[in-house]
PDB file of C-alpha atoms in Angstrom:
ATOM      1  CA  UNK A   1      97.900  82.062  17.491  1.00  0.00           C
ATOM      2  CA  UNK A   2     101.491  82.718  19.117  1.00  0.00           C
ATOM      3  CA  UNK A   3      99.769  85.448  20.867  1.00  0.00           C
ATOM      4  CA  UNK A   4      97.121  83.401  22.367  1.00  0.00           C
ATOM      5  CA  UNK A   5      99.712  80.772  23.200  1.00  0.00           C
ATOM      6  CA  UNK A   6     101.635  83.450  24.983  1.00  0.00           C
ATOM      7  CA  UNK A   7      98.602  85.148  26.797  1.00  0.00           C
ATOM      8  CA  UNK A   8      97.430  81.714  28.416  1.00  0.00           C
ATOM      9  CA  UNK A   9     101.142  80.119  29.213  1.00  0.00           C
ATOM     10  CA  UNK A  10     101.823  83.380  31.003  1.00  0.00           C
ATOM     11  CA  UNK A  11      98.582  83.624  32.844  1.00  0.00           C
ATOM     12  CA  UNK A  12      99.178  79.933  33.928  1.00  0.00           C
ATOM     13  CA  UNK A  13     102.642  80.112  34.942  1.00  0.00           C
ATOM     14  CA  UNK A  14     101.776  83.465  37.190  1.00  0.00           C
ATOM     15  CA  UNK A  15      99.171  81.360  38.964  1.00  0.00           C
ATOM     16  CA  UNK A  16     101.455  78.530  39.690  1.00  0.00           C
ATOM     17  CA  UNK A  17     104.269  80.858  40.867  1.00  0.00           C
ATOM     18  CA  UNK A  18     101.917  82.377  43.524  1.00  0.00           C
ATOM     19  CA  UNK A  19     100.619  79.180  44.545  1.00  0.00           C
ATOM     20  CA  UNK A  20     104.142  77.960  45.178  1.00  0.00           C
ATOM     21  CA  UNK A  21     105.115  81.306  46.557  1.00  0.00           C
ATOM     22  CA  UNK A  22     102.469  81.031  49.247  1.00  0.00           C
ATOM     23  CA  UNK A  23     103.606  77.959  50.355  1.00  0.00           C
ATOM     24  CA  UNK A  24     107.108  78.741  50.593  1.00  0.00           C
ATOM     25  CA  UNK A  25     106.580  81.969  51.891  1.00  0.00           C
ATOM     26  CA  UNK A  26     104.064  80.077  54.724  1.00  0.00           C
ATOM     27  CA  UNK A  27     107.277  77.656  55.387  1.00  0.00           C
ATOM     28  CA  UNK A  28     109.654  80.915  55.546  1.00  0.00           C
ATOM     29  CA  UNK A  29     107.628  82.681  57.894  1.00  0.00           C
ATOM     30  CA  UNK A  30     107.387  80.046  60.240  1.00  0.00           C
ATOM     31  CA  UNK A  31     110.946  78.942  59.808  1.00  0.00           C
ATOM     32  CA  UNK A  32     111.766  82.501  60.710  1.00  0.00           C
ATOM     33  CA  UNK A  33     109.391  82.883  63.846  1.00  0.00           C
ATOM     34  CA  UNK A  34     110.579  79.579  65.182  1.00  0.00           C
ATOM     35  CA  UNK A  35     114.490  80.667  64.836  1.00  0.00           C
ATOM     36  CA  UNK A  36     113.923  84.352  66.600  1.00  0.00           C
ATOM     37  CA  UNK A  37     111.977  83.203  69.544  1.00  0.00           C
ATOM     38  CA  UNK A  38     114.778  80.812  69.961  1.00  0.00           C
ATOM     39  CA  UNK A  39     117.679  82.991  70.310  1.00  0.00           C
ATOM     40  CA  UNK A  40     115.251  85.878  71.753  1.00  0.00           C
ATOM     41  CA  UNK A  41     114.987  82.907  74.884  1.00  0.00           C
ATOM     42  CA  UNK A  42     118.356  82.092  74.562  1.00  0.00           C
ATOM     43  CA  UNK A  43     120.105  85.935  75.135  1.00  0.00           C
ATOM     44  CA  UNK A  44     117.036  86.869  77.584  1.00  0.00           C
ATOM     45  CA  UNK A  45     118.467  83.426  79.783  1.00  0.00           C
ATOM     46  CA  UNK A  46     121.658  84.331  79.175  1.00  0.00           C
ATOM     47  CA  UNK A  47     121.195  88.580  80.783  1.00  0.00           C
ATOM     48  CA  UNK A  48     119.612  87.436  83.056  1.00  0.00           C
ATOM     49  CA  UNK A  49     121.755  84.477  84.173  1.00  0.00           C
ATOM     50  CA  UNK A  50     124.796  87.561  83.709  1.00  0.00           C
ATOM     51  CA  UNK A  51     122.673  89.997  85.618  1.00  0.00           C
ATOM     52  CA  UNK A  52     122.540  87.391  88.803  1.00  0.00           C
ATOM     53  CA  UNK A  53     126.610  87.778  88.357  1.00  0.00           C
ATOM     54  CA  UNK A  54     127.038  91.237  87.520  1.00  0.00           C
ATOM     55  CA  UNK A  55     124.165  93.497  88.250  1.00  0.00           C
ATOM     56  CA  UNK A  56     124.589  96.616  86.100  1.00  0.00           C
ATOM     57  CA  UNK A  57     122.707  98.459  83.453  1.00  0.00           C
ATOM     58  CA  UNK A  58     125.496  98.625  80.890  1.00  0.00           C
ATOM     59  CA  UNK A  59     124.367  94.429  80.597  1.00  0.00           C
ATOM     60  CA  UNK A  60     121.414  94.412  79.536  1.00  0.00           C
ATOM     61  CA  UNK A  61     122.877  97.250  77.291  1.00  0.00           C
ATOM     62  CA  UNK A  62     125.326  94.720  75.391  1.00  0.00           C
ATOM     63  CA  UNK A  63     122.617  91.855  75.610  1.00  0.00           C
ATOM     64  CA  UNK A  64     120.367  94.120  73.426  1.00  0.00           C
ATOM     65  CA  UNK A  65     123.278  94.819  70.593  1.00  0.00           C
ATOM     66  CA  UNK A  66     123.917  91.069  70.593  1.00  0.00           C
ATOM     67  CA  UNK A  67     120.112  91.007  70.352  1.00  0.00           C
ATOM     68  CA  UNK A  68     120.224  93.350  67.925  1.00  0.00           C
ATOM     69  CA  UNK A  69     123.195  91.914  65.552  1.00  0.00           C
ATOM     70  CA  UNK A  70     121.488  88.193  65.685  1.00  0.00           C
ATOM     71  CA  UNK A  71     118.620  89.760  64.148  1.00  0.00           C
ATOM     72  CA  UNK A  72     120.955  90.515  60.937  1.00  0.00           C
ATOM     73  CA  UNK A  73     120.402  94.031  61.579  1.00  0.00           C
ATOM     74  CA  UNK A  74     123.050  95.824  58.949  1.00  0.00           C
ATOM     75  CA  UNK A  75     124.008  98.618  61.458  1.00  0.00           C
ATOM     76  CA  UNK A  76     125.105  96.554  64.140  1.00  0.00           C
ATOM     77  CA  UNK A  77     128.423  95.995  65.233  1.00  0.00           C
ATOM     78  CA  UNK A  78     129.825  93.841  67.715  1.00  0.00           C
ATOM     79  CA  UNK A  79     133.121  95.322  68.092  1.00  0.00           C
ATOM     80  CA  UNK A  80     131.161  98.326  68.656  1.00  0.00           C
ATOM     81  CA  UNK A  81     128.945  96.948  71.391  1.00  0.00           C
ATOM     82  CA  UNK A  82     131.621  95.435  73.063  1.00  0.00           C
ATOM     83  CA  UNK A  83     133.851  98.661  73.025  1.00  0.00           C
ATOM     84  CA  UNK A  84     130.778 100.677  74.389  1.00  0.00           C
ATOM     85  CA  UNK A  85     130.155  98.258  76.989  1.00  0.00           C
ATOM     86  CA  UNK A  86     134.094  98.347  78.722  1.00  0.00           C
ATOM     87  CA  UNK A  87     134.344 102.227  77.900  1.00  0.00           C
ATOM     88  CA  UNK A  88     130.885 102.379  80.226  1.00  0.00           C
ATOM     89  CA  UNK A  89     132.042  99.425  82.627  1.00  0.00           C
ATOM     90  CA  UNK A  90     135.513 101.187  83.430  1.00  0.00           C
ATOM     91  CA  UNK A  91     134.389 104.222  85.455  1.00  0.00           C
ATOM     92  CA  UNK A  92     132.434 102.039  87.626  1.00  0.00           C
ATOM     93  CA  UNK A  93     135.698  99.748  88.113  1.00  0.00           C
ATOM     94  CA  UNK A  94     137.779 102.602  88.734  1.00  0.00           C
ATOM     95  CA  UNK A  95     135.719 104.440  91.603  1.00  0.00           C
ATOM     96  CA  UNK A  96     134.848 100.428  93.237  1.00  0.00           C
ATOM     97  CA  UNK A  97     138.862 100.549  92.995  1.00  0.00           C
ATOM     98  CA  UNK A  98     139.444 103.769  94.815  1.00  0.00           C
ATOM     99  CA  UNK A  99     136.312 103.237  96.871  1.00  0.00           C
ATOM    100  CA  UNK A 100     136.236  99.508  97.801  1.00  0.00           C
ATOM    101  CA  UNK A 101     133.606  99.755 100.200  1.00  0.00           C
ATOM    102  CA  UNK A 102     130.696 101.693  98.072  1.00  0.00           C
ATOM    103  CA  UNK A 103     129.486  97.948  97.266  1.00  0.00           C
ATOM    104  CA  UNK A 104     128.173  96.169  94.186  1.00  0.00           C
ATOM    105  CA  UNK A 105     128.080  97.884  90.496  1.00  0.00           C
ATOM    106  CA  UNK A 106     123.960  98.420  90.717  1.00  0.00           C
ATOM    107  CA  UNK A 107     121.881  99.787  88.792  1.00  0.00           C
ATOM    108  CA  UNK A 108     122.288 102.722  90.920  1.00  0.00           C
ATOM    109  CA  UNK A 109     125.531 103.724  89.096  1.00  0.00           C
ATOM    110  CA  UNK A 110     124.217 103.947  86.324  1.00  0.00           C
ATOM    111  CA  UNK A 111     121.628 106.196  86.846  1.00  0.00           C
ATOM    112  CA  UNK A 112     123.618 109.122  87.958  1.00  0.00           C
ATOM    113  CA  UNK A 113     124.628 111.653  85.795  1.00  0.00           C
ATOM    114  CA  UNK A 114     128.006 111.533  83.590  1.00  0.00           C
ATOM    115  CA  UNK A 115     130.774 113.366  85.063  1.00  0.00           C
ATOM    116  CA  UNK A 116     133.355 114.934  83.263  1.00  0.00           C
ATOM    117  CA  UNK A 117     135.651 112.584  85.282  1.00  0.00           C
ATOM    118  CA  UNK A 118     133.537 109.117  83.596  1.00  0.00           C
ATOM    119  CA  UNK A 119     133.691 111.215  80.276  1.00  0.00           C
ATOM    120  CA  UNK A 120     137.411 111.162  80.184  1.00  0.00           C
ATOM    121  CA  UNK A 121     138.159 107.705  81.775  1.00  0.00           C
ATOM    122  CA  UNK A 122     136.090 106.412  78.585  1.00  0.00           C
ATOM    123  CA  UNK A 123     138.208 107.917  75.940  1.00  0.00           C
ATOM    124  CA  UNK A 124     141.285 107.177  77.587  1.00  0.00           C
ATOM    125  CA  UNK A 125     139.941 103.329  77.871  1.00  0.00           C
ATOM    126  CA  UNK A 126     141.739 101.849  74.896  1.00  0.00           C
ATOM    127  CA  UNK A 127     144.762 103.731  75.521  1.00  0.00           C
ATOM    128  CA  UNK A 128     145.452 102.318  79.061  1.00  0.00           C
ATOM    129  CA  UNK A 129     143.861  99.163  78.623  1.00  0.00           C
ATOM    130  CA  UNK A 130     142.798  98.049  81.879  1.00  0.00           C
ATOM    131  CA  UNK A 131     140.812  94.889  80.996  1.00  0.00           C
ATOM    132  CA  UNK A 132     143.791  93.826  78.821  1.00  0.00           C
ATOM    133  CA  UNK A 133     142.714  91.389  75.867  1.00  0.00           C
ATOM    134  CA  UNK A 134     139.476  90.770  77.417  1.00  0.00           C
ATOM    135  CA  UNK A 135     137.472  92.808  75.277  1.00  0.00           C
ATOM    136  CA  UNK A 136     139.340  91.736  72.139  1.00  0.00           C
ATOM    137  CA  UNK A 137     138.958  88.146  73.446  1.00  0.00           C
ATOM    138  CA  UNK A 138     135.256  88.826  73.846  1.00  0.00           C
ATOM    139  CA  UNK A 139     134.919  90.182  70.449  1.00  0.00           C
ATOM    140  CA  UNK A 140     136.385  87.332  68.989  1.00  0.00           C
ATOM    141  CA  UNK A 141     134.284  84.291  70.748  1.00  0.00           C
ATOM    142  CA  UNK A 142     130.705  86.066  70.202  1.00  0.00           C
ATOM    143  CA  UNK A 143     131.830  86.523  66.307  1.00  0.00           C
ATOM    144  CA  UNK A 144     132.265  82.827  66.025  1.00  0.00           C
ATOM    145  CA  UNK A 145     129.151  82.113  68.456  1.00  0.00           C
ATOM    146  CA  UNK A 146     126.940  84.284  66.808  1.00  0.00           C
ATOM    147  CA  UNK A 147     128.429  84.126  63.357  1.00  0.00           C
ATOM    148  CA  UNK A 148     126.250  81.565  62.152  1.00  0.00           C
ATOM    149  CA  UNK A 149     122.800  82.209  63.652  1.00  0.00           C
ATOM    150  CA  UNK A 150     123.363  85.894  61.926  1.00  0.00           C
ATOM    151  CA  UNK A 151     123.814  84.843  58.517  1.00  0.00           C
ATOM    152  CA  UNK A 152     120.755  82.611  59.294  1.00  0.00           C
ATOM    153  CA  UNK A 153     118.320  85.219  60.494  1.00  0.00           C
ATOM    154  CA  UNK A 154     119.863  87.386  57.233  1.00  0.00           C
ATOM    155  CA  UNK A 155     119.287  84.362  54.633  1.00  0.00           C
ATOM    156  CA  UNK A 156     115.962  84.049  55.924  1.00  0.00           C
ATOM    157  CA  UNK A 157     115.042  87.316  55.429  1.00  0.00           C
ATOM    158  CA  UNK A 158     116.684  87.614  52.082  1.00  0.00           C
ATOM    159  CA  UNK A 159     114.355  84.383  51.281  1.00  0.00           C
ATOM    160  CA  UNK A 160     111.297  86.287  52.238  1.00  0.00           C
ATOM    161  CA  UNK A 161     112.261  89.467  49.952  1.00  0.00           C
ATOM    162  CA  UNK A 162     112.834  87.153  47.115  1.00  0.00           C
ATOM    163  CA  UNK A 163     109.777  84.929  47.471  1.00  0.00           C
ATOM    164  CA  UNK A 164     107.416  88.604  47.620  1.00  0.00           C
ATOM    165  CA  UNK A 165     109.552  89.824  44.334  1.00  0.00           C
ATOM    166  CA  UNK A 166     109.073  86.529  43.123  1.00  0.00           C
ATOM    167  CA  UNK A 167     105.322  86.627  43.712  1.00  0.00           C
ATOM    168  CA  UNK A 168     104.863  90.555  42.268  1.00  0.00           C
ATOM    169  CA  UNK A 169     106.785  89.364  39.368  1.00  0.00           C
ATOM    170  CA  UNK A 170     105.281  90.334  35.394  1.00  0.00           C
ATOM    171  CA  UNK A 171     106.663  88.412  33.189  1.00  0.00           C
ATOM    172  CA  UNK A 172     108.390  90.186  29.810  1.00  0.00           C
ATOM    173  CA  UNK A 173     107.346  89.384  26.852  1.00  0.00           C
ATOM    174  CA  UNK A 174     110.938  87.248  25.879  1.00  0.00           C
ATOM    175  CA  UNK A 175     109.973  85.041  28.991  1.00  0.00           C
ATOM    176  CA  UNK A 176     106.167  84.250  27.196  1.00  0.00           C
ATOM    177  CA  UNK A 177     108.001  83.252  24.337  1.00  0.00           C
ATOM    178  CA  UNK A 178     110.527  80.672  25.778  1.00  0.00           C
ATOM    179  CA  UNK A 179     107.425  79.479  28.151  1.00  0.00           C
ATOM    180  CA  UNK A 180     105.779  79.202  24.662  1.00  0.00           C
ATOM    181  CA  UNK A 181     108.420  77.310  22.995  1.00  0.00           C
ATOM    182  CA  UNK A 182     109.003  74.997  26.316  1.00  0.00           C
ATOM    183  CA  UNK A 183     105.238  73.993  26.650  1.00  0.00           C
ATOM    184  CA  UNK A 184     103.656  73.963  23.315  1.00  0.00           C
ATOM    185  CA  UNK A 185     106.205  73.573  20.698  1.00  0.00           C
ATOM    186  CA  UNK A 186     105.610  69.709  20.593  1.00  0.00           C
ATOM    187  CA  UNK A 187     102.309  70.117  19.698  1.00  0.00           C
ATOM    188  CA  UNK A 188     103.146  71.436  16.426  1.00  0.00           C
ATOM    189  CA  UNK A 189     104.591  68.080  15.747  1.00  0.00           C
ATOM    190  CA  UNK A 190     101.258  66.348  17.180  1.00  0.00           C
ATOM    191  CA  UNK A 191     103.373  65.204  20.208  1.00  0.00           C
ATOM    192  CA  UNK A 192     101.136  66.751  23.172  1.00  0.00           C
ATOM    193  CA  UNK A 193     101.981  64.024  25.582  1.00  0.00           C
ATOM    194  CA  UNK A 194     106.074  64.598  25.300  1.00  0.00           C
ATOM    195  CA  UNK A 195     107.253  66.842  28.315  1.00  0.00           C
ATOM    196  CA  UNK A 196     109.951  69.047  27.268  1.00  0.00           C
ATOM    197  CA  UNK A 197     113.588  68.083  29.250  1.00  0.00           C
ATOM    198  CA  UNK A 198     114.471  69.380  32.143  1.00  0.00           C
ATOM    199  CA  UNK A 199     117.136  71.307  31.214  1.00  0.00           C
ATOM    200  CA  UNK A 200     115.219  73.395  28.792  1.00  0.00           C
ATOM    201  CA  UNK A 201     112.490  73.845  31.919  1.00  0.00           C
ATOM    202  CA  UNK A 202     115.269  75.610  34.257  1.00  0.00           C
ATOM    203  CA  UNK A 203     116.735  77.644  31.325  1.00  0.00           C
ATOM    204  CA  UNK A 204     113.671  79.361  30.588  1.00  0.00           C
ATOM    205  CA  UNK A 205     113.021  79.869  34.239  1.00  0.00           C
ATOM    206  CA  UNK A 206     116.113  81.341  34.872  1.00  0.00           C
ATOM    207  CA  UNK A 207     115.301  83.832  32.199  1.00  0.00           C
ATOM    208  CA  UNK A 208     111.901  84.520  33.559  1.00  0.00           C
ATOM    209  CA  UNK A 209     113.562  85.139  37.038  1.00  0.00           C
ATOM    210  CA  UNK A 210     116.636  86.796  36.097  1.00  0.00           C
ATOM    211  CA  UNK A 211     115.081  90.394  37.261  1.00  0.00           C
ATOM    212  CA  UNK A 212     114.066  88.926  40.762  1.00  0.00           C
TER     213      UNK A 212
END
């Protein structure tokens, strides 16, 4: 009898668990779609509003690591992007330095080949320092700025990992039992209309999910 108690209480509990899974997954999903073509508009305005300023390739560069690290990708760094970014900016300021008239940093600079010159101005970046604490400074803001929608984009798609384990889930044998014991043990007293207490409900639950 325990057996067939245990069979059907599983079976139903599965069912509802997709059900709600779908839903929540549904309200994920769009939650999720709605947040990245926000901040997708948002650094796309902003490159563009800083290419208008400062027209160079190494922009557009940095825009897609912020892109890239608002996304929650684990890889990403922004100190990184931001070091990358003044290590490729500071051979362009040093020949418009020595060369004032050659014009605007374009596109156009960086499309020619690395020297060995460039090559060694970039390692020797952070040693001279010739943006000062800019770069620090710039590290520093986007962390705060971006802080936030980054642990978003990564809760969100922890949430959708969770809800598809949650949704693959089998349930163990132990977890029948206390789904058992929380839905039918009150008919052995003839009491089929008492609801067992809530905090019997999320005990057994929490066993059932413990593996997720």
């Amino acid at each position: 009898m325990e057996d067939c108690y245990m069979a059907a209480v599983r079976s139903e509990t599965q069912q509802k668990m997709r059900s709600y899974s779908f839903e929540l997954k549904y309200l994920i999903a769009g939650h999720t779609k709605a947040y990245q073509e926000t901040f997708e508009s948002l650094v796309s305005f902003t490159s563009n509003l800083t290419s208008t300023l400062f027209d160079s390739a190494y922009c557009s560069g940095l825009f897609s690591d912020i892109n890239r690290h608002l996304s929650g990708d684990s890889k990403s760094s922004l100190d990184t992007a931001v070091r990358r970014f003044y290590n490729d900016l500071f051979p362009l300021v040093y020949r418009r330095l020595l060369n004032p008239g050659i014009g605007h940093m374009s596109l156009k600079s960086h499309s020619t080949p690395s020297t060995n010159q460039d090559d060694c101005l970039r390692m020797t970046r952070q040693d001279v320092s010739p943006f000062g604490p800019h770069p620090r400074l710039l590290v520093s803001g986007l962390s705060r700025a971006l802080g936030a929608g980054r642990a978003l984009s990564r809760l969100l798609r922890l949430a959708g990992e969770v809800v598809n384990a949650t949704e693959k889930l089998t349930l163990s044998r132990e977890c029948g039992r206390g789904l058992v014991r929380m839905h039918y043990c009150s008919h052995c007293r003839g009491m089929t209309l008492i609801r067992p207490c809530t905090g019997l409900c999320v005990n057994i639950m929490r066993g059932c999910l413990v593996c997720v």
